[in-house]
PDB file of N, CA and C in Angstrom:
ATOM      1  N   UNK A1325       7.853  -5.852   1.668  1.00 88.00           N
ATOM      2  CA  UNK A1325       7.054  -6.732   2.497  1.00 88.00           C
ATOM      3  C   UNK A1325       6.762  -8.042   1.773  1.00 88.00           C
ATOM      4  N   UNK A1326       6.390  -7.932   0.516  1.00 90.00           N
ATOM      5  CA  UNK A1326       6.053  -9.131  -0.247  1.00 90.00           C
ATOM      6  C   UNK A1326       7.267 -10.041  -0.403  1.00 90.00           C
ATOM      7  N   UNK A1327       8.412  -9.471  -0.734  1.00 94.00           N
ATOM      8  CA  UNK A1327       9.617 -10.284  -0.915  1.00 94.00           C
ATOM      9  C   UNK A1327      10.003 -10.976   0.385  1.00 94.00           C
ATOM     10  N   UNK A1328       9.900 -10.277   1.506  1.00 95.00           N
ATOM     11  CA  UNK A1328      10.236 -10.876   2.799  1.00 95.00           C
ATOM     12  C   UNK A1328       9.277 -12.017   3.138  1.00 95.00           C
ATOM     13  N   UNK A1329       7.999 -11.819   2.879  1.00 94.00           N
ATOM     14  CA  UNK A1329       7.011 -12.870   3.163  1.00 94.00           C
ATOM     15  C   UNK A1329       7.246 -14.082   2.273  1.00 94.00           C
ATOM     16  N   UNK A1330       7.524 -13.841   1.010  1.00 93.00           N
ATOM     17  CA  UNK A1330       7.764 -14.954   0.085  1.00 93.00           C
ATOM     18  C   UNK A1330       9.035 -15.715   0.430  1.00 93.00           C
ATOM     19  N   UNK A1331       9.979 -15.037   1.084  1.00 95.00           N
ATOM     20  CA  UNK A1331      11.227 -15.683   1.500  1.00 95.00           C
ATOM     21  C   UNK A1331      11.070 -16.416   2.826  1.00 95.00           C
ATOM     22  N   UNK A1332       9.854 -16.375   3.394  1.00 94.00           N
ATOM     23  CA  UNK A1332       9.585 -17.104   4.624  1.00 94.00           C
ATOM     24  C   UNK A1332       9.573 -16.266   5.872  1.00 94.00           C
ATOM     25  N   UNK A1333       9.736 -14.959   5.731  1.00 95.00           N
ATOM     26  CA  UNK A1333       9.731 -14.077   6.899  1.00 95.00           C
ATOM     27  C   UNK A1333       8.333 -13.858   7.447  1.00 95.00           C
ATOM     28  N   UNK A1334       8.286 -13.462   8.706  1.00 96.00           N
ATOM     29  CA  UNK A1334       7.023 -13.082   9.337  1.00 96.00           C
ATOM     30  C   UNK A1334       6.829 -11.591   9.084  1.00 96.00           C
ATOM     31  N   UNK A1335       5.752 -11.246   8.379  1.00 96.00           N
ATOM     32  CA  UNK A1335       5.564  -9.872   7.933  1.00 96.00           C
ATOM     33  C   UNK A1335       4.176  -9.376   8.315  1.00 96.00           C
ATOM     34  N   UNK A1336       4.127  -8.163   8.860  1.00 95.00           N
ATOM     35  CA  UNK A1336       2.865  -7.464   9.095  1.00 95.00           C
ATOM     36  C   UNK A1336       2.954  -6.127   8.379  1.00 95.00           C
ATOM     37  N   UNK A1337       1.843  -5.672   7.861  1.00 91.00           N
ATOM     38  CA  UNK A1337       1.809  -4.414   7.118  1.00 91.00           C
ATOM     39  C   UNK A1337       0.905  -3.443   7.849  1.00 91.00           C
ATOM     40  N   UNK A1338       1.376  -2.216   8.052  1.00 94.00           N
ATOM     41  CA  UNK A1338       0.578  -1.159   8.673  1.00 94.00           C
ATOM     42  C   UNK A1338       0.289  -0.127   7.599  1.00 94.00           C
ATOM     43  N   UNK A1339      -0.998   0.098   7.327  1.00 94.00           N
ATOM     44  CA  UNK A1339      -1.367   1.006   6.255  1.00 94.00           C
ATOM     45  C   UNK A1339      -2.856   1.335   6.345  1.00 94.00           C
ATOM     46  N   UNK A1340      -3.272   2.297   5.545  1.00 96.00           N
ATOM     47  CA  UNK A1340      -4.696   2.564   5.375  1.00 96.00           C
ATOM     48  C   UNK A1340      -4.967   2.629   3.890  1.00 96.00           C
ATOM     49  N   UNK A1341      -5.994   1.935   3.462  1.00 96.00           N
ATOM     50  CA  UNK A1341      -6.367   1.891   2.062  1.00 96.00           C
ATOM     51  C   UNK A1341      -7.796   2.390   1.908  1.00 96.00           C
ATOM     52  N   UNK A1342      -8.188   2.654   0.685  1.00 95.00           N
ATOM     53  CA  UNK A1342      -9.549   3.096   0.431  1.00 95.00           C
ATOM     54  C   UNK A1342     -10.495   1.914   0.329  1.00 95.00           C
ATOM     55  N   UNK A1343     -11.764   2.213   0.257  1.00 94.00           N
ATOM     56  CA  UNK A1343     -12.779   1.179   0.052  1.00 94.00           C
ATOM     57  C   UNK A1343     -13.102   1.147  -1.433  1.00 94.00           C
ATOM     58  N   UNK A1344     -12.154   0.615  -2.223  1.00 93.00           N
ATOM     59  CA  UNK A1344     -12.285   0.655  -3.676  1.00 93.00           C
ATOM     60  C   UNK A1344     -11.724  -0.628  -4.286  1.00 93.00           C
ATOM     61  N   UNK A1345     -11.773  -0.723  -5.599  1.00 91.00           N
ATOM     62  CA  UNK A1345     -11.317  -1.949  -6.264  1.00 91.00           C
ATOM     63  C   UNK A1345      -9.827  -2.196  -6.060  1.00 91.00           C
ATOM     64  N   UNK A1346      -9.040  -1.161  -5.922  1.00 92.00           N
ATOM     65  CA  UNK A1346      -7.604  -1.317  -5.687  1.00 92.00           C
ATOM     66  C   UNK A1346      -7.355  -1.981  -4.335  1.00 92.00           C
ATOM     67  N   UNK A1347      -8.142  -1.614  -3.341  1.00 92.00           N
ATOM     68  CA  UNK A1347      -7.938  -2.192  -2.004  1.00 92.00           C
ATOM     69  C   UNK A1347      -8.256  -3.687  -1.991  1.00 92.00           C
ATOM     70  N   UNK A1348      -9.256  -4.096  -2.761  1.00 92.00           N
ATOM     71  CA  UNK A1348      -9.575  -5.524  -2.855  1.00 92.00           C
ATOM     72  C   UNK A1348      -8.385  -6.312  -3.382  1.00 92.00           C
ATOM     73  N   UNK A1349      -7.752  -5.789  -4.431  1.00 93.00           N
ATOM     74  CA  UNK A1349      -6.602  -6.447  -5.030  1.00 93.00           C
ATOM     75  C   UNK A1349      -5.426  -6.495  -4.052  1.00 93.00           C
ATOM     76  N   UNK A1350      -5.185  -5.394  -3.349  1.00 92.00           N
ATOM     77  CA  UNK A1350      -4.070  -5.318  -2.397  1.00 92.00           C
ATOM     78  C   UNK A1350      -4.259  -6.326  -1.268  1.00 92.00           C
ATOM     79  N   UNK A1351      -5.432  -6.334  -0.660  1.00 93.00           N
ATOM     80  CA  UNK A1351      -5.675  -7.257   0.454  1.00 93.00           C
ATOM     81  C   UNK A1351      -5.559  -8.712   0.016  1.00 93.00           C
ATOM     82  N   UNK A1352      -6.094  -9.026  -1.142  1.00 94.00           N
ATOM     83  CA  UNK A1352      -6.017 -10.397  -1.655  1.00 94.00           C
ATOM     84  C   UNK A1352      -4.556 -10.791  -1.881  1.00 94.00           C
ATOM     85  N   UNK A1353      -3.790  -9.900  -2.459  1.00 94.00           N
ATOM     86  CA  UNK A1353      -2.381 -10.173  -2.728  1.00 94.00           C
ATOM     87  C   UNK A1353      -1.599 -10.371  -1.429  1.00 94.00           C
ATOM     88  N   UNK A1354      -1.802  -9.480  -0.463  1.00 94.00           N
ATOM     89  CA  UNK A1354      -1.116  -9.605   0.825  1.00 94.00           C
ATOM     90  C   UNK A1354      -1.455 -10.936   1.494  1.00 94.00           C
ATOM     91  N   UNK A1355      -2.723 -11.262   1.537  1.00 93.00           N
ATOM     92  CA  UNK A1355      -3.149 -12.497   2.195  1.00 93.00           C
ATOM     93  C   UNK A1355      -2.607 -13.722   1.472  1.00 93.00           C
ATOM     94  N   UNK A1356      -2.585 -13.696   0.130  1.00 95.00           N
ATOM     95  CA  UNK A1356      -2.027 -14.811  -0.635  1.00 95.00           C
ATOM     96  C   UNK A1356      -0.544 -15.012  -0.345  1.00 95.00           C
ATOM     97  N   UNK A1357       0.158 -13.925  -0.026  1.00 95.00           N
ATOM     98  CA  UNK A1357       1.589 -14.008   0.268  1.00 95.00           C
ATOM     99  C   UNK A1357       1.876 -14.229   1.749  1.00 95.00           C
ATOM    100  N   UNK A1358       0.825 -14.367   2.559  1.00 94.00           N
ATOM    101  CA  UNK A1358       1.012 -14.635   3.979  1.00 94.00           C
ATOM    102  C   UNK A1358       1.362 -13.417   4.812  1.00 94.00           C
ATOM    103  N   UNK A1359       1.044 -12.228   4.318  1.00 96.00           N
ATOM    104  CA  UNK A1359       1.306 -10.991   5.064  1.00 96.00           C
ATOM    105  C   UNK A1359       0.160 -10.740   6.031  1.00 96.00           C
ATOM    106  N   UNK A1360       0.495 -10.462   7.283  1.00 96.00           N
ATOM    107  CA  UNK A1360      -0.502 -10.151   8.306  1.00 96.00           C
ATOM    108  C   UNK A1360      -1.130  -8.800   7.971  1.00 96.00           C
ATOM    109  N   UNK A1361      -2.444  -8.776   7.784  1.00 95.00           N
ATOM    110  CA  UNK A1361      -3.160  -7.541   7.436  1.00 95.00           C
ATOM    111  C   UNK A1361      -4.016  -7.013   8.583  1.00 95.00           C
ATOM    112  N   UNK A1362      -3.718  -7.465   9.804  1.00 95.00           N
ATOM    113  CA  UNK A1362      -4.503  -7.012  10.961  1.00 95.00           C
ATOM    114  C   UNK A1362      -4.433  -5.502  11.156  1.00 95.00           C
ATOM    115  N   UNK A1363      -3.374  -4.871  10.649  1.00 95.00           N
ATOM    116  CA  UNK A1363      -3.194  -3.436  10.839  1.00 95.00           C
ATOM    117  C   UNK A1363      -3.340  -2.655   9.533  1.00 95.00           C
ATOM    118  N   UNK A1364      -4.063  -3.230   8.584  1.00 96.00           N
ATOM    119  CA  UNK A1364      -4.415  -2.522   7.355  1.00 96.00           C
ATOM    120  C   UNK A1364      -5.852  -2.040   7.539  1.00 96.00           C
ATOM    121  N   UNK A1365      -6.000  -0.738   7.633  1.00 96.00           N
ATOM    122  CA  UNK A1365      -7.310  -0.133   7.897  1.00 96.00           C
ATOM    123  C   UNK A1365      -7.925   0.340   6.588  1.00 96.00           C
ATOM    124  N   UNK A1366      -9.245   0.425   6.565  1.00 95.00           N
ATOM    125  CA  UNK A1366      -9.957   0.860   5.361  1.00 95.00           C
ATOM    126  C   UNK A1366     -10.643   2.193   5.638  1.00 95.00           C
ATOM    127  N   UNK A1367     -10.309   3.179   4.814  1.00 96.00           N
ATOM    128  CA  UNK A1367     -10.896   4.508   4.928  1.00 96.00           C
ATOM    129  C   UNK A1367     -12.267   4.533   4.253  1.00 96.00           C
ATOM    130  N   UNK A1368     -13.191   5.229   4.868  1.00 94.00           N
ATOM    131  CA  UNK A1368     -14.512   5.402   4.264  1.00 94.00           C
ATOM    132  C   UNK A1368     -14.584   6.677   3.424  1.00 94.00           C
ATOM    133  N   UNK A1369     -13.523   7.502   3.486  1.00 95.00           N
ATOM    134  CA  UNK A1369     -13.578   8.803   2.820  1.00 95.00           C
ATOM    135  C   UNK A1369     -12.491   9.031   1.769  1.00 95.00           C
ATOM    136  N   UNK A1370     -11.459   8.210   1.746  1.00 95.00           N
ATOM    137  CA  UNK A1370     -10.345   8.425   0.813  1.00 95.00           C
ATOM    138  C   UNK A1370     -10.106   7.192  -0.052  1.00 95.00           C
ATOM    139  N   UNK A1371      -9.537   7.416  -1.205  1.00 96.00           N
ATOM    140  CA  UNK A1371      -9.173   6.312  -2.089  1.00 96.00           C
ATOM    141  C   UNK A1371      -7.807   5.750  -1.700  1.00 96.00           C
ATOM    142  N   UNK A1372      -7.519   4.557  -2.164  1.00 96.00           N
ATOM    143  CA  UNK A1372      -6.224   3.931  -1.942  1.00 96.00           C
ATOM    144  C   UNK A1372      -5.133   4.759  -2.615  1.00 96.00           C
ATOM    145  N   UNK A1373      -4.028   4.956  -1.919  1.00 95.00           N
ATOM    146  CA  UNK A1373      -2.903   5.685  -2.480  1.00 95.00           C
ATOM    147  C   UNK A1373      -2.165   4.858  -3.520  1.00 95.00           C
ATOM    148  N   UNK A1374      -1.263   5.513  -4.229  1.00 94.00           N
ATOM    149  CA  UNK A1374      -0.487   4.808  -5.254  1.00 94.00           C
ATOM    150  C   UNK A1374       0.839   5.523  -5.474  1.00 94.00           C
ATOM    151  N   UNK A1375       1.740   4.839  -6.149  1.00 95.00           N
ATOM    152  CA  UNK A1375       3.027   5.434  -6.506  1.00 95.00           C
ATOM    153  C   UNK A1375       3.401   4.971  -7.905  1.00 95.00           C
ATOM    154  N   UNK A1376       4.040   5.838  -8.636  1.00 95.00           N
ATOM    155  CA  UNK A1376       4.448   5.547 -10.007  1.00 95.00           C
ATOM    156  C   UNK A1376       5.925   5.872 -10.162  1.00 95.00           C
ATOM    157  N   UNK A1377       6.654   5.004 -10.817  1.00 97.00           N
ATOM    158  CA  UNK A1377       8.065   5.253 -11.093  1.00 97.00           C
ATOM    159  C   UNK A1377       8.188   5.644 -12.557  1.00 97.00           C
ATOM    160  N   UNK A1378       8.751   6.831 -12.774  1.00 97.00           N
ATOM    161  CA  UNK A1378       8.971   7.316 -14.132  1.00 97.00           C
ATOM    162  C   UNK A1378      10.462   7.261 -14.423  1.00 97.00           C
ATOM    163  N   UNK A1379      10.825   6.757 -15.593  1.00 97.00           N
ATOM    164  CA  UNK A1379      12.234   6.655 -15.982  1.00 97.00           C
ATOM    165  C   UNK A1379      12.430   7.339 -17.326  1.00 97.00           C
ATOM    166  N   UNK A1380      13.412   8.226 -17.391  1.00 96.00           N
ATOM    167  CA  UNK A1380      13.763   8.886 -18.639  1.00 96.00           C
ATOM    168  C   UNK A1380      14.556   7.893 -19.476  1.00 96.00           C
ATOM    169  N   UNK A1381      14.048   7.539 -20.659  1.00 96.00           N
ATOM    170  CA  UNK A1381      14.693   6.546 -21.522  1.00 96.00           C
ATOM    171  C   UNK A1381      16.081   6.976 -21.993  1.00 96.00           C
ATOM    172  N   UNK A1382      16.324   8.251 -22.072  1.00 97.00           N
ATOM    173  CA  UNK A1382      17.604   8.748 -22.590  1.00 97.00           C
ATOM    174  C   UNK A1382      18.662   8.827 -21.493  1.00 97.00           C
ATOM    175  N   UNK A1383      18.302   9.438 -20.350  1.00 97.00           N
ATOM    176  CA  UNK A1383      19.299   9.666 -19.293  1.00 97.00           C
ATOM    177  C   UNK A1383      19.290   8.593 -18.211  1.00 97.00           C
ATOM    178  N   UNK A1384      18.198   7.856 -18.121  1.00 96.00           N
ATOM    179  CA  UNK A1384      18.083   6.865 -17.050  1.00 96.00           C
ATOM    180  C   UNK A1384      17.650   7.470 -15.725  1.00 96.00           C
ATOM    181  N   UNK A1385      17.518   8.798 -15.688  1.00 97.00           N
ATOM    182  CA  UNK A1385      17.040   9.446 -14.458  1.00 97.00           C
ATOM    183  C   UNK A1385      15.637   8.946 -14.146  1.00 97.00           C
ATOM    184  N   UNK A1386      15.337   8.876 -12.864  1.00 97.00           N
ATOM    185  CA  UNK A1386      13.993   8.436 -12.491  1.00 97.00           C
ATOM    186  C   UNK A1386      13.460   9.272 -11.351  1.00 97.00           C
ATOM    187  N   UNK A1387      12.180   9.165 -11.171  1.00 97.00           N
ATOM    188  CA  UNK A1387      11.515   9.806 -10.028  1.00 97.00           C
ATOM    189  C   UNK A1387      10.315   8.960  -9.653  1.00 97.00           C
ATOM    190  N   UNK A1388       9.949   9.068  -8.403  1.00 97.00           N
ATOM    191  CA  UNK A1388       8.777   8.351  -7.906  1.00 97.00           C
ATOM    192  C   UNK A1388       7.719   9.383  -7.561  1.00 97.00           C
ATOM    193  N   UNK A1389       6.570   9.244  -8.156  1.00 97.00           N
ATOM    194  CA  UNK A1389       5.441  10.138  -7.896  1.00 97.00           C
ATOM    195  C   UNK A1389       4.501   9.411  -6.945  1.00 97.00           C
ATOM    196  N   UNK A1390       4.321   9.973  -5.754  1.00 95.00           N
ATOM    197  CA  UNK A1390       3.470   9.335  -4.732  1.00 95.00           C
ATOM    198  C   UNK A1390       2.178  10.119  -4.543  1.00 95.00           C
ATOM    199  N   UNK A1391       1.095   9.387  -4.481  1.00 95.00           N
ATOM    200  CA  UNK A1391      -0.213   9.948  -4.155  1.00 95.00           C
ATOM    201  C   UNK A1391      -0.647   9.240  -2.876  1.00 95.00           C
ATOM    202  N   UNK A1392      -0.584   9.936  -1.762  1.00 95.00           N
ATOM    203  CA  UNK A1392      -0.764   9.301  -0.453  1.00 95.00           C
ATOM    204  C   UNK A1392      -2.141   8.670  -0.267  1.00 95.00           C
ATOM    205  N   UNK A1393      -3.168   9.302  -0.771  1.00 95.00           N
ATOM    206  CA  UNK A1393      -4.519   8.766  -0.613  1.00 95.00           C
ATOM    207  C   UNK A1393      -4.845   8.506   0.855  1.00 95.00           C
ATOM    208  N   UNK A1394      -5.460   7.365   1.123  1.00 96.00           N
ATOM    209  CA  UNK A1394      -5.901   7.028   2.479  1.00 96.00           C
ATOM    210  C   UNK A1394      -4.747   6.928   3.466  1.00 96.00           C
ATOM    211  N   UNK A1395      -3.546   6.616   2.990  1.00 95.00           N
ATOM    212  CA  UNK A1395      -2.392   6.550   3.891  1.00 95.00           C
ATOM    213  C   UNK A1395      -2.189   7.841   4.666  1.00 95.00           C
ATOM    214  N   UNK A1396      -2.525   8.955   4.049  1.00 95.00           N
ATOM    215  CA  UNK A1396      -2.347  10.258   4.691  1.00 95.00           C
ATOM    216  C   UNK A1396      -3.259  10.428   5.900  1.00 95.00           C
ATOM    217  N   UNK A1397      -4.268   9.580   6.050  1.00 95.00           N
ATOM    218  CA  UNK A1397      -5.195   9.716   7.171  1.00 95.00           C
ATOM    219  C   UNK A1397      -4.930   8.687   8.271  1.00 95.00           C
ATOM    220  N   UNK A1398      -3.856   7.887   8.135  1.00 94.00           N
ATOM    221  CA  UNK A1398      -3.499   6.908   9.169  1.00 94.00           C
ATOM    222  C   UNK A1398      -3.150   7.651  10.451  1.00 94.00           C
ATOM    223  N   UNK A1399      -3.764   7.262  11.557  1.00 93.00           N
ATOM    224  CA  UNK A1399      -3.542   7.952  12.830  1.00 93.00           C
ATOM    225  C   UNK A1399      -2.518   7.217  13.681  1.00 93.00           C
ATOM    226  N   UNK A1400      -1.965   7.888  14.679  1.00 93.00           N
ATOM    227  CA  UNK A1400      -1.001   7.230  15.560  1.00 93.00           C
ATOM    228  C   UNK A1400      -1.680   6.134  16.377  1.00 93.00           C
ATOM    229  N   UNK A1401      -2.962   6.263  16.637  1.00 93.00           N
ATOM    230  CA  UNK A1401      -3.697   5.209  17.352  1.00 93.00           C
ATOM    231  C   UNK A1401      -3.784   3.933  16.510  1.00 93.00           C
ATOM    232  N   UNK A1402      -3.875   4.094  15.205  1.00 91.00           N
ATOM    233  CA  UNK A1402      -3.944   2.933  14.316  1.00 91.00           C
ATOM    234  C   UNK A1402      -2.577   2.260  14.168  1.00 91.00           C
ATOM    235  N   UNK A1403      -1.518   3.010  14.438  1.00 88.00           N
ATOM    236  CA  UNK A1403      -0.178   2.439  14.354  1.00 88.00           C
ATOM    237  C   UNK A1403       0.152   1.757  15.657  1.00 88.00           C
TER     238      UNK A1403
END
């Protein structure tokens, strides 16, 4: 989404984030890049989700560890 917005595309993001310090950073970043955040909802009960990419230095194998957080509570009505 960020790369498309920075390249001049029209971008909207659909997501749910927590009411925490991570969500403040995410919203500020999206808005600075011109991403429409009208469909980014804030959960009152869950923290913002995250993902981590782990890479094995020897084999180059990688995996992505996802923690859904508030995203897991996004409803079809919100989409």
